[in-house]
Coordinates of C-alpha atoms in Angstrom, one line a residue:
Chain A
M1 CA 105.5 157.6 95.6
S2 CA 105.9 161.2 94.6
R3 CA 108.4 162.8 97.0
I4 CA 112.1 162.2 97.6
D5 CA 112.4 160.3 100.9
E6 CA 116.0 161.1 101.8
E7 CA 115.9 160.5 105.5
R8 CA 115.0 156.8 105.4
Y9 CA 117.9 154.3 105.2
G10 CA 115.8 151.1 105.0
E11 CA 117.1 147.6 105.2
S12 CA 119.7 146.8 102.6
L13 CA 118.8 144.0 100.1
P14 CA 120.8 140.7 100.0
R15 CA 124.1 141.1 98.2
D16 CA 123.1 139.1 95.2
L17 CA 119.9 141.0 94.6
A18 CA 121.5 144.4 95.2
Y19 CA 124.3 143.5 92.8
R20 CA 121.8 142.5 90.1
I21 CA 119.9 145.8 90.6
E22 CA 123.1 147.8 90.4
Q23 CA 124.0 146.1 87.1
F24 CA 120.5 146.9 85.9
L25 CA 121.1 150.6 86.5
Y26 CA 124.5 150.5 84.7
Q27 CA 122.9 148.7 81.8
E28 CA 120.3 151.4 81.6
A29 CA 122.9 154.2 81.7
R30 CA 124.8 152.5 78.9
C31 CA 121.7 152.1 76.9
L32 CA 121.1 155.8 77.1
A33 CA 124.7 156.8 76.3
S34 CA 124.5 154.5 73.3
R35 CA 121.4 156.3 72.2
R36 CA 119.3 153.2 72.1
H37 CA 116.3 155.3 73.2
R38 CA 113.6 152.8 72.2
E39 CA 115.4 150.1 74.0
W40 CA 115.5 152.3 77.1
L41 CA 111.7 152.0 77.3
T42 CA 112.1 148.3 78.1
F43 CA 113.7 149.4 81.4
L44 CA 110.5 151.2 82.3
A45 CA 107.3 149.8 83.7
D46 CA 104.1 150.6 81.9
D47 CA 102.7 152.4 84.9
L48 CA 105.9 154.4 85.4
S49 CA 105.8 157.8 87.2
Y50 CA 108.7 160.0 86.2
K51 CA 109.3 163.4 87.9
I52 CA 112.0 166.1 87.9
P53 CA 110.9 168.9 90.2
I54 CA 112.2 172.4 89.9
R55 CA 114.8 173.3 92.6
F56 CA 115.2 176.9 93.9
T57 CA 116.7 178.7 96.8
A58 CA 114.3 178.7 99.7
T59 CA 114.6 180.1 103.2
G60 CA 114.2 178.1 106.4
S61 CA 111.8 178.9 109.3
L62 CA 112.9 180.4 112.6
Q63 CA 111.3 177.6 114.6
D64 CA 113.4 175.0 112.7
Q65 CA 116.7 176.4 113.7
E66 CA 119.1 174.0 115.4
S67 CA 117.4 171.1 113.7
D68 CA 117.8 169.3 110.4
E69 CA 114.4 170.5 109.4
L70 CA 115.8 174.0 108.7
W71 CA 117.4 173.2 105.3
R72 CA 115.4 170.2 104.2
V73 CA 116.0 169.7 100.5
E74 CA 112.3 169.0 100.0
N75 CA 111.6 172.7 100.8
E76 CA 113.6 173.7 97.8
L77 CA 111.6 171.5 95.4
S78 CA 108.4 172.3 93.6
K79 CA 105.3 170.7 95.2
P80 CA 103.5 167.8 93.5
D81 CA 100.8 170.1 92.0
E82 CA 103.3 172.7 90.9
T83 CA 105.4 173.0 87.7
H84 CA 108.3 170.6 87.4
F85 CA 110.8 170.1 84.7
M86 CA 109.1 166.8 83.9
D87 CA 106.1 165.0 85.5
E88 CA 104.8 162.3 83.4
G89 CA 104.3 158.6 82.6
K90 CA 105.6 156.1 80.1
L91 CA 103.1 157.2 77.4
E92 CA 104.6 160.7 77.4
L93 CA 108.2 159.4 77.6
T94 CA 107.4 157.1 74.6
A95 CA 106.1 160.1 72.7
R96 CA 109.3 162.1 73.5
I97 CA 111.4 159.2 72.3
A98 CA 109.5 158.9 69.1
K99 CA 110.5 162.5 68.4
T100 CA 114.2 161.6 68.6
G101 CA 113.9 159.4 65.6
Y102 CA 113.8 161.9 62.8
L103 CA 116.5 163.8 60.9
K104 CA 114.4 166.9 61.1
A105 CA 113.9 166.6 64.9
W106 CA 116.2 169.5 65.4
A107 CA 116.7 169.2 69.1
F108 CA 118.3 165.7 68.6
S109 CA 119.7 166.1 65.1
P110 CA 122.6 165.9 65.5
P111 CA 122.2 164.4 69.0
P112 CA 124.1 165.4 72.1
R113 CA 126.9 163.2 73.4
T114 CA 126.0 162.2 76.9
R115 CA 127.4 159.8 79.5
M116 CA 125.8 159.2 82.8
H117 CA 128.0 158.2 85.7
I118 CA 126.1 156.3 88.4
S119 CA 127.3 156.0 91.9
N120 CA 126.2 155.7 95.5
V121 CA 123.7 153.0 94.7
E122 CA 121.7 152.0 97.8
A123 CA 119.1 149.3 97.4
S124 CA 116.7 148.6 100.2
S125 CA 113.5 146.8 100.9
T126 CA 110.1 148.4 101.0
D127 CA 106.7 147.5 102.5
Y128 CA 106.1 145.5 99.4
D129 CA 107.9 142.1 98.7
D130 CA 108.2 142.8 95.0
E131 CA 109.3 146.4 95.1
Y132 CA 112.7 147.9 96.0
R133 CA 113.8 151.4 96.8
V134 CA 116.9 152.2 95.0
L135 CA 118.8 155.5 95.4
S136 CA 121.6 156.5 93.0
N137 CA 123.6 159.6 92.2
F138 CA 124.2 160.7 88.6
L139 CA 126.8 162.9 87.0
I140 CA 126.0 163.5 83.3
F141 CA 128.7 164.8 80.9
Y142 CA 126.9 166.5 78.1
S143 CA 128.3 167.9 74.9
R144 CA 126.8 168.9 71.6
H145 CA 127.9 170.5 68.3
D146 CA 131.5 171.9 68.6
H147 CA 131.6 173.6 71.9
E148 CA 128.5 173.1 74.0
Q149 CA 129.5 171.3 77.2
Q150 CA 127.9 170.9 80.6
L151 CA 127.8 168.8 83.7
Y152 CA 124.5 167.9 85.4
S153 CA 124.4 166.3 88.8
G154 CA 121.6 165.0 91.0
M155 CA 120.1 162.1 92.8
R156 CA 117.5 159.5 91.7
E157 CA 115.0 157.7 93.9
D158 CA 113.7 154.7 92.0
R159 CA 111.1 152.2 92.8
I160 CA 112.2 149.0 91.0
R161 CA 110.3 145.8 90.6
P162 CA 111.3 142.3 89.4
G163 CA 109.8 141.6 86.0
G164 CA 109.8 143.0 82.5
Q165 CA 112.2 142.2 79.7
R166 CA 115.3 143.1 81.7
G167 CA 114.6 141.2 84.8
F168 CA 113.7 144.4 86.6
E169 CA 111.6 147.4 85.7
I170 CA 111.5 151.0 87.0
A171 CA 108.0 151.8 88.4
S172 CA 108.8 155.2 89.6
R173 CA 111.7 157.7 89.4
V174 CA 112.0 161.0 91.3
I175 CA 115.0 163.1 90.5
T176 CA 116.5 165.7 92.8
P177 CA 118.4 168.1 90.6
D178 CA 121.4 169.8 91.9
W179 CA 120.9 173.0 89.8
N180 CA 118.7 176.1 90.2
V181 CA 119.0 177.8 86.8
F182 CA 119.5 174.9 84.3
Q183 CA 122.8 175.8 82.6
G184 CA 121.8 174.5 79.2
A185 CA 119.3 175.3 76.4
A186 CA 117.4 172.0 76.6
L187 CA 117.0 168.9 78.7
N188 CA 117.3 166.9 75.4
F189 CA 118.6 163.8 77.1
F190 CA 117.2 161.4 79.6
I191 CA 118.1 160.8 83.2
Chain B
M1 CA 128.8 206.6 65.5
Q2 CA 125.8 208.9 65.2
N3 CA 122.1 208.2 65.3
Q4 CA 122.5 207.6 61.6
T5 CA 124.1 204.4 62.6
L6 CA 121.0 203.2 64.3
S7 CA 119.0 203.6 61.1
D8 CA 121.7 201.6 59.5
L9 CA 121.1 198.9 62.1
V10 CA 117.3 198.8 61.5
S11 CA 116.1 200.1 58.2
D12 CA 113.4 202.8 58.2
N13 CA 110.7 200.3 57.1
G14 CA 112.1 197.5 59.4
T15 CA 112.7 195.1 56.6
R16 CA 116.5 195.0 57.2
V17 CA 118.0 194.3 60.6
S18 CA 121.8 194.2 61.0
R19 CA 123.4 191.2 62.6
R20 CA 125.2 193.7 64.9
V21 CA 121.8 194.3 66.7
F22 CA 122.4 190.8 68.1
G23 CA 126.1 190.3 68.2
D24 CA 127.7 193.7 69.1
E25 CA 129.0 193.9 72.7
T26 CA 129.0 197.7 72.6
L27 CA 125.4 197.9 71.5
Y28 CA 124.5 195.4 74.2
K29 CA 125.8 197.7 77.0
E30 CA 123.9 200.6 75.5
E31 CA 120.8 198.4 75.2
L32 CA 120.9 197.7 78.9
R33 CA 120.8 201.5 79.6
R34 CA 118.5 202.6 76.8
V35 CA 116.0 199.8 76.7
F36 CA 116.1 198.0 80.1
H37 CA 116.6 201.1 82.3
K38 CA 113.7 202.8 80.5
S39 CA 111.1 200.2 79.6
W40 CA 108.3 198.6 81.5
L41 CA 109.5 195.1 82.4
Y42 CA 107.6 192.1 83.7
L43 CA 108.4 191.2 87.3
A44 CA 106.0 188.6 88.6
H45 CA 102.3 187.6 88.8
E46 CA 100.2 188.8 91.8
S47 CA 99.2 185.2 92.5
E48 CA 102.8 184.4 93.4
I49 CA 102.7 186.8 96.4
P50 CA 99.2 186.5 97.7
N51 CA 99.9 187.4 101.4
V52 CA 101.5 190.3 103.2
G53 CA 105.2 189.6 103.6
D54 CA 105.4 187.3 100.5
Y55 CA 108.2 188.0 98.1
V56 CA 109.8 186.6 94.9
S57 CA 113.1 187.5 93.4
A58 CA 113.2 188.9 89.8
T59 CA 115.6 190.7 87.6
M60 CA 115.1 193.8 85.4
G61 CA 117.6 193.5 82.7
E62 CA 120.7 192.4 84.6
T63 CA 119.5 194.1 87.8
P64 CA 118.3 191.9 90.7
V65 CA 115.1 193.1 92.4
I66 CA 112.7 191.8 95.0
V67 CA 108.9 191.9 94.4
T68 CA 107.0 192.0 97.7
R69 CA 103.5 192.2 99.1
G70 CA 103.4 195.0 101.7
K71 CA 100.8 196.2 104.1
G72 CA 97.5 197.1 102.5
N73 CA 98.3 194.6 99.8
K74 CA 100.5 197.1 98.1
V75 CA 103.0 195.5 95.7
H76 CA 106.6 196.9 96.0
A77 CA 109.6 196.3 93.8
L78 CA 113.0 197.0 95.4
L79 CA 116.6 196.8 94.3
N80 CA 118.1 193.8 96.0
A81 CA 121.2 195.5 97.4
C82 CA 121.9 196.9 100.8
R83 CA 122.2 200.7 100.9
H84 CA 125.2 200.4 103.2
R85 CA 127.7 198.3 101.1
G86 CA 125.6 196.7 98.3
V87 CA 125.2 193.2 99.5
A88 CA 122.1 191.4 98.5
V89 CA 119.5 191.5 101.3
C90 CA 117.2 188.9 99.9
R91 CA 118.9 185.5 99.6
A92 CA 116.0 183.3 98.5
N93 CA 114.0 183.0 95.3
R94 CA 110.7 183.1 97.2
G95 CA 109.4 183.2 100.7
N96 CA 107.6 185.3 103.4
T97 CA 109.3 187.6 105.8
R98 CA 108.8 190.6 108.0
A99 CA 112.2 192.1 107.2
F100 CA 115.2 191.9 104.9
V101 CA 118.4 191.8 107.0
C102 CA 121.7 192.4 105.3
P103 CA 124.1 189.6 106.3
Y104 CA 127.1 191.9 106.4
H105 CA 126.3 194.5 109.1
A106 CA 122.6 193.9 109.7
W107 CA 121.1 197.0 108.1
T108 CA 117.4 196.0 108.2
Y109 CA 114.6 196.9 105.8
G110 CA 110.8 196.5 105.9
I111 CA 108.9 194.5 103.3
D112 CA 108.1 197.8 101.7
G113 CA 111.9 198.6 101.6
R114 CA 112.0 201.3 104.3
F115 CA 115.0 201.5 106.6
M116 CA 114.1 199.9 109.9
G117 CA 117.4 200.0 111.7
A118 CA 121.0 199.0 112.0
P119 CA 123.2 197.9 114.9
F120 CA 124.4 200.9 117.0
R121 CA 122.1 203.2 115.1
K122 CA 121.8 205.6 118.0
E123 CA 125.3 205.3 119.3
A124 CA 127.4 205.4 116.1
Y125 CA 125.4 207.3 113.5
P126 CA 125.5 211.1 113.2
D127 CA 122.4 213.3 113.9
D128 CA 121.9 214.0 110.2
F129 CA 121.4 210.4 109.3
D130 CA 117.7 210.2 108.4
N131 CA 116.1 206.8 108.2
K132 CA 113.8 208.0 105.5
D133 CA 116.8 208.5 103.2
W134 CA 118.2 205.0 103.5
G135 CA 115.5 202.6 102.4
L136 CA 116.2 200.0 99.6
V137 CA 116.1 201.8 96.2
P138 CA 112.6 201.4 94.9
V139 CA 111.8 200.6 91.3
A140 CA 110.5 204.0 90.1
K141 CA 107.1 202.8 89.0
V142 CA 105.2 199.5 89.6
A143 CA 101.8 198.6 88.2
S144 CA 99.7 195.6 87.3
Y145 CA 97.5 194.6 84.4
C146 CA 95.3 191.4 84.9
G147 CA 97.6 190.4 87.8
L148 CA 100.8 190.8 85.6
I149 CA 103.1 193.0 87.6
F150 CA 105.5 195.3 85.6
G151 CA 108.0 197.8 86.8
T152 CA 110.2 200.5 85.3
F153 CA 113.3 202.4 86.5
D154 CA 112.2 205.5 84.6
E155 CA 110.3 208.0 86.7
E156 CA 109.3 209.8 83.5
A157 CA 107.9 206.6 81.8
E158 CA 104.3 206.6 80.4
S159 CA 101.8 204.7 82.5
L160 CA 101.7 200.9 82.1
D161 CA 98.3 201.2 80.5
E162 CA 99.7 203.6 78.0
H163 CA 102.7 201.3 77.4
L164 CA 100.5 198.3 76.8
G165 CA 98.1 200.4 74.7
D166 CA 95.8 198.2 72.6
M167 CA 97.8 195.1 73.6
R168 CA 95.4 195.1 76.6
Y169 CA 92.5 194.2 74.2
Y170 CA 94.3 191.0 73.3
L171 CA 95.8 190.2 76.7
D172 CA 92.3 190.1 78.1
V173 CA 91.6 187.1 75.8
T174 CA 94.1 185.1 77.8
F175 CA 93.9 186.6 81.3
D176 CA 90.4 187.9 81.7
R177 CA 88.3 185.0 80.4
R178 CA 86.9 184.3 83.8
A179 CA 86.3 186.3 87.0
G180 CA 89.4 185.9 89.1
G181 CA 91.7 185.7 86.2
V182 CA 94.6 183.3 86.2
E183 CA 97.1 182.0 88.8
I184 CA 100.7 180.8 88.4
L185 CA 101.1 177.1 88.9
G186 CA 104.4 177.1 90.8
P187 CA 108.0 178.4 90.6
P188 CA 109.4 179.3 87.2
Q189 CA 111.6 177.0 85.2
K190 CA 114.9 178.9 84.6
W191 CA 117.5 178.1 82.0
I192 CA 120.3 179.5 80.0
L193 CA 120.4 180.1 76.2
E194 CA 123.7 181.0 74.6
S195 CA 121.7 183.4 72.4
N196 CA 120.6 187.0 72.2
W197 CA 117.7 187.9 74.4
K198 CA 115.7 189.4 71.5
L199 CA 115.4 186.2 69.6
P200 CA 112.8 184.5 71.8
A201 CA 110.9 187.8 72.0
E202 CA 111.0 188.2 68.2
N203 CA 109.8 184.7 67.7
Q204 CA 106.9 185.1 70.0
V205 CA 105.9 188.5 68.6
G206 CA 104.5 186.7 65.6
D207 CA 106.7 184.1 63.9
N208 CA 104.2 181.6 62.7
Y209 CA 106.5 180.8 59.8
H210 CA 108.9 178.6 61.7
A211 CA 106.2 176.2 63.0
G212 CA 106.0 174.2 59.8
H213 CA 109.7 173.4 59.5
L214 CA 111.5 173.8 62.9
H215 CA 108.6 172.0 64.6
G216 CA 107.8 169.9 61.5
T217 CA 108.0 166.5 63.3
F218 CA 105.6 167.9 65.8
V219 CA 103.2 170.2 64.0
S220 CA 101.6 168.2 61.2
Q221 CA 101.2 169.7 57.7
P222 CA 97.4 169.9 58.2
A223 CA 97.8 171.6 61.5
Y224 CA 100.3 174.1 60.0
D225 CA 98.1 174.7 57.0
E226 CA 95.2 175.4 59.4
I227 CA 97.3 177.9 61.3
L228 CA 98.3 179.7 58.1
D229 CA 94.7 179.6 57.0
I230 CA 92.9 181.1 60.1
A231 CA 95.7 182.9 61.8
Q232 CA 96.6 186.6 61.4
N233 CA 99.5 188.6 62.7
V234 CA 98.6 191.6 64.8
C235 CA 100.7 194.5 65.9
P236 CA 98.5 196.4 68.4
K237 CA 101.2 198.9 69.1
R238 CA 104.8 199.3 67.8
G239 CA 106.9 196.8 69.8
H240 CA 104.1 194.5 70.8
G241 CA 102.6 191.7 68.6
L242 CA 100.8 188.4 68.4
G243 CA 99.7 185.6 66.2
L244 CA 95.9 185.2 66.4
R245 CA 93.5 182.6 65.3
I246 CA 90.0 183.9 64.9
M247 CA 87.5 181.1 64.6
P248 CA 84.7 181.5 62.1
E249 CA 81.3 182.7 63.5
G250 CA 79.2 179.7 64.6
T251 CA 82.3 177.6 65.6
A252 CA 81.2 175.1 68.3
P253 CA 82.4 175.9 71.8
T254 CA 84.2 172.5 71.8
S255 CA 86.7 174.1 69.4
M256 CA 87.3 177.3 71.5
F257 CA 89.9 175.9 73.9
P258 CA 93.3 177.7 73.9
G259 CA 95.4 174.8 72.7
C260 CA 96.1 173.3 69.3
E261 CA 94.6 170.1 68.0
G262 CA 96.9 167.2 68.7
V263 CA 99.3 169.1 71.0
P264 CA 99.5 168.1 74.7
G265 CA 97.3 170.2 76.9
A266 CA 94.3 169.8 74.7
S267 CA 93.0 166.7 76.5
P268 CA 89.3 166.1 76.8
I269 CA 89.1 167.3 80.4
V270 CA 90.6 170.6 79.4
R271 CA 88.4 171.0 76.3
E272 CA 85.3 170.2 78.3
Y273 CA 86.3 172.8 80.8
Y274 CA 86.6 175.5 78.2
E275 CA 83.3 174.4 76.7
E276 CA 81.6 174.7 80.1
V277 CA 82.9 178.2 80.8
Y278 CA 82.4 179.5 77.3
A279 CA 79.2 181.4 78.1
E280 CA 81.1 183.3 80.8
T281 CA 83.9 184.1 78.4
Q282 CA 81.5 185.3 75.8
E283 CA 79.9 187.6 78.4
R284 CA 83.2 189.0 79.5
L285 CA 85.0 189.3 76.2
G286 CA 82.2 189.9 73.8
E287 CA 81.3 188.1 70.6
L288 CA 84.4 188.7 68.5
R289 CA 87.0 188.3 71.3
S290 CA 85.5 185.1 72.5
R291 CA 86.2 183.6 69.1
M292 CA 89.9 184.5 69.4
R293 CA 92.4 181.8 70.0
P294 CA 95.8 183.6 70.2
L295 CA 99.1 181.8 69.5
S296 CA 102.0 183.7 70.9
H297 CA 102.6 187.3 72.1
T298 CA 105.4 189.5 73.0
V299 CA 105.1 192.8 74.9
F300 CA 108.2 195.0 74.2
P301 CA 110.9 194.4 75.2
N302 CA 111.1 190.9 76.6
F303 CA 107.8 189.6 78.1
S304 CA 106.1 186.8 76.1
L305 CA 103.2 184.5 76.5
L306 CA 102.1 181.3 74.7
H307 CA 98.3 181.1 74.9
P308 CA 97.9 177.5 73.5
T309 CA 100.4 176.1 76.1
Y310 CA 99.5 178.3 79.1
T311 CA 102.9 179.9 79.7
V312 CA 104.3 183.4 80.4
R313 CA 108.0 184.0 80.2
V314 CA 110.8 186.6 80.2
S315 CA 113.9 186.6 78.2
H316 CA 116.5 188.2 80.5
P317 CA 119.6 189.7 78.9
R318 CA 122.9 188.3 80.3
G319 CA 125.3 189.4 77.6
S320 CA 125.0 189.9 73.8
H321 CA 125.0 186.1 73.4
R322 CA 123.6 184.9 76.7
A323 CA 119.9 185.0 77.8
E324 CA 118.3 183.5 80.9
I325 CA 114.7 182.4 80.3
W326 CA 112.2 182.3 83.2
S327 CA 109.0 180.5 82.3
W328 CA 105.9 179.9 84.3
A329 CA 102.8 177.9 83.7
Y330 CA 99.4 179.4 84.5
A331 CA 95.7 178.4 84.6
D332 CA 92.4 180.0 85.3
K333 CA 92.3 180.5 89.1
D334 CA 88.8 178.9 89.3
A335 CA 89.5 175.9 87.1
P336 CA 89.1 172.6 88.8
D337 CA 92.3 170.9 90.1
E338 CA 92.2 168.1 87.4
V339 CA 92.1 170.8 84.6
K340 CA 95.1 172.6 86.2
D341 CA 96.9 169.3 86.4
Q342 CA 96.4 168.6 82.7
I343 CA 97.4 172.1 81.7
R344 CA 100.5 171.9 83.9
K345 CA 101.5 168.6 82.3
G346 CA 100.7 169.7 78.8
Y347 CA 102.9 172.8 79.3
M348 CA 105.9 170.7 80.6
L349 CA 105.7 168.4 77.6
T350 CA 105.7 171.3 75.1
F351 CA 107.6 174.2 76.5
G352 CA 110.3 175.0 79.0
P353 CA 113.8 173.3 78.8
S354 CA 112.2 169.8 78.7
G355 CA 109.4 170.8 76.3
T356 CA 109.5 169.1 72.9
L357 CA 108.8 172.4 71.0
E358 CA 110.9 174.7 73.2
K359 CA 114.0 172.5 72.7
E360 CA 113.7 173.1 68.9
D361 CA 113.3 176.8 69.4
G362 CA 116.3 176.9 71.7
E363 CA 118.4 175.1 69.1
A364 CA 117.5 177.7 66.4
W365 CA 118.2 180.6 68.7
Q366 CA 121.5 179.3 69.8
Q367 CA 122.6 178.4 66.3
Q368 CA 121.8 181.9 65.2
V369 CA 124.8 183.1 67.2
I370 CA 127.0 181.7 64.4
G371 CA 125.7 184.3 61.9
N372 CA 125.5 187.1 64.5
K373 CA 129.3 186.8 65.2
M374 CA 130.4 187.1 61.6
E375 CA 131.8 190.6 61.7
V376 CA 133.1 190.2 58.1
A377 CA 129.4 189.9 57.1
N378 CA 128.2 193.1 58.9
D379 CA 127.2 194.7 55.6
Y380 CA 124.8 191.9 54.9
P381 CA 121.6 192.4 57.0
Y382 CA 119.0 189.9 57.9
Y383 CA 115.7 190.0 56.0
Y384 CA 112.4 190.9 57.7
G385 CA 110.4 191.9 54.6
M386 CA 108.0 189.0 54.4
G387 CA 104.5 190.3 53.8
V388 CA 105.6 193.9 53.6
G389 CA 102.6 196.1 52.6
T390 CA 100.0 193.5 53.5
E391 CA 99.3 195.0 56.9
R392 CA 96.1 197.0 57.2
R393 CA 93.6 198.4 59.8
D394 CA 90.4 196.6 60.7
E395 CA 87.4 198.4 61.9
H396 CA 86.5 195.6 64.3
M397 CA 89.7 195.2 66.2
P398 CA 92.7 197.4 67.1
G399 CA 96.2 197.3 65.6
L400 CA 97.8 196.6 62.3
I401 CA 96.5 193.3 61.0
G402 CA 98.2 191.1 58.4
P403 CA 98.3 187.5 57.2
A404 CA 99.9 184.8 59.4
L405 CA 103.1 185.0 57.3
S406 CA 103.5 188.8 57.5
E407 CA 106.5 189.9 59.5
H408 CA 105.1 193.3 60.4
P409 CA 105.1 192.5 64.2
Q410 CA 108.8 191.7 63.9
R411 CA 109.5 194.9 61.8
N412 CA 107.7 197.0 64.4
Y413 CA 109.4 195.2 67.2
Y414 CA 112.9 196.2 65.8
L415 CA 111.6 199.7 65.0
A416 CA 110.5 200.0 68.7
W417 CA 114.0 198.8 69.7
R418 CA 115.5 201.4 67.4
E419 CA 113.3 204.2 68.8
A420 CA 114.3 203.2 72.3
M421 CA 118.0 203.3 71.4
E422 CA 117.6 206.6 69.6
R423 CA 115.9 208.2 72.6
G424 CA 119.2 207.7 74.4
G425 CA 121.0 210.0 71.9
A426 CA 124.1 209.4 69.9
L427 CA 126.1 206.3 70.5
A428 CA 129.6 206.8 71.8
R429 CA 132.4 205.5 69.6

C-alpha cells in the first residue's frame, strides 16, 4: 500500500471494532502530545511503511475536463520513486526517536508543543480479514520557543492490524499534506 | 550612508561582519537590487524539463519566473507575469504545455515566451501594436553547467563560465563523475525559515566547525575528528567555497563513496555502486579529483549543494528575516533504481525539513535572528577570523586552500557580497 486511495469508501467495520480503532488513534495522538516518543513505537508494526509525499500545484489535462479526474489529489503528490518529506520504515523512525532523547539534540531541545486533533475517522474492511483501512484527518497545533506557531492539516490513510502491545498496530501510514511550501523550519514532530 | 558604510559592514579582510548585514530592512531592499538583480541565480536542473513544452516554476530573488524547454531543446527563463496587466500566466509548479494563457484577458504566450495572440487582436488593437514587442519578459541570460541551469537579469553580466570560474573544477567532482551526469529525483521540498537567506549559504560555503557540536548527537567524535583531519576548506573564487575531503593516495575504492561513514545514504548498495563506477570516475576526473569527497558547497549568492547527502538547494530571500528553501535530491542518471532509492531515502533522513541534520541547522539559523535584531549591539560585529592567514595556494588544485577550520570561504563570501553591494553605488539614507 503506497498511494492514497481516496475514492474508495469500503464497508464500514462493526461499531465495536470501529470504536476500539478510533480509541487507538486517540491514544496514539495523546502519546505524541505527551512526548512519550519511545512509547509511540509500540503503536507501530515492525514492518511499518510510513510516507509523507511532497504536494505541489499541478495542472490538469484537457481530456479530463468535466470529470473528477481533472483535479485528482494524487496528481499533486510526488510519485513513489520521487522525493517525499518522509518515506521510511520503523527502523528509521526508531532512529529519529532516539535522536529526540538528548539535551544537545538541538531540534528537540527544548521540544515543540504539539497537539494533534483527529477527526473524520472512517474504518473499513479490506481484502484481508486481519487488516483494516482507517482514514483520519489531523490538525496539528505547533508552537516552540516564545513565538513560533503554526497549524498543519492533512489526511492519513492507515492500514491497521489487530495485535501488538496496544491491541492494534499500524502497518502502513500515507499522509496527504494540505500544504505546498511547508510553513515551518522543521518537521520536528510526528504525525 | 556612503560606501564607507559598506566597509563598516564587512571589514576589509572579512574577519568582521556587522549584524546589520542580516537584520537591516533597508539593506535587504538594496540587496534585492544589487545582488539578486545582478548575479547569476540557480533556476532548475535540465532533467526536470526533459521534453519540449516542459516547465517548472522558480524564483530569482523574490521574482517569480518560469523555466521552460522550447523548440530545439532550448531552455528559456521568463518572468511569470502577463505583459498586459501583470497577472501570473503560469499557475502550476510544473507541467507541460503548448502555451501560457493569462486568466484575466487571455493574452497568450508560447513556451519560449513570444506573444501569440489576444482576443480581438485584429479588431481592437491599433496598427502599431507589434507582437514582437509584447512577449513575456525574458531573463536576460540563461546558461547551464553540468545540467544546472542559471539565469541573470543583468545583460552586462559576465558569462556563467566566468561567474563559476574555478568552482567548475570542483562541481565536476559531483556532477560529472559519469557520462550523462545526474538527474533530479522529483519535486523540491520547500519550506520557510524565519532567518536571513545568507545563513544557509554561509554555512554551506565551508562551515565544518558546526558539525561537532550542533550535530553532536549525530556526528560522532571520531567522525568529526576525521573530517577535521582530512578535510580542507577551499575558496575557488571570491564568493564560492566548499569543504573538501581529499582521500590519501591508495585509498580503496570502497571508501570513495560521496557520503559519510555512519550517515544514512552510505548503505552497502550505494557504496558498492560507487566502487563499481570508480574506474569511470577516475578516467573522467583524473587521479587527484577522483580522490576528492566534497562536503558542502555554495555558489554565490544562494545556490548550495551537499555532496555527501546528494542534494542541491537554493536559499530564496523573502525578507531580512525570512527565507524560503527549495531543496532537491539527485543521483547519477545511469545509477540503478535501487541505488537511486537508497540515495533518495538517505537524503530524506538527513536533509530537508524532516532531515535529522537539517532540523538542527534550521534551529541555529532561526535563533540567530535574536542577535541580528539587537540594534543596540550594532557596534559589536560577528567574528569571522578563524584560521585567518592560513589560506594558501596549491600547485595541484585551484583556489585558496586552508584547513577545515579556516573561515576564509566565509570571509570571501561576505567580501563578494560587499563588492556586489558596492557596485550599486552609494546607499541612500
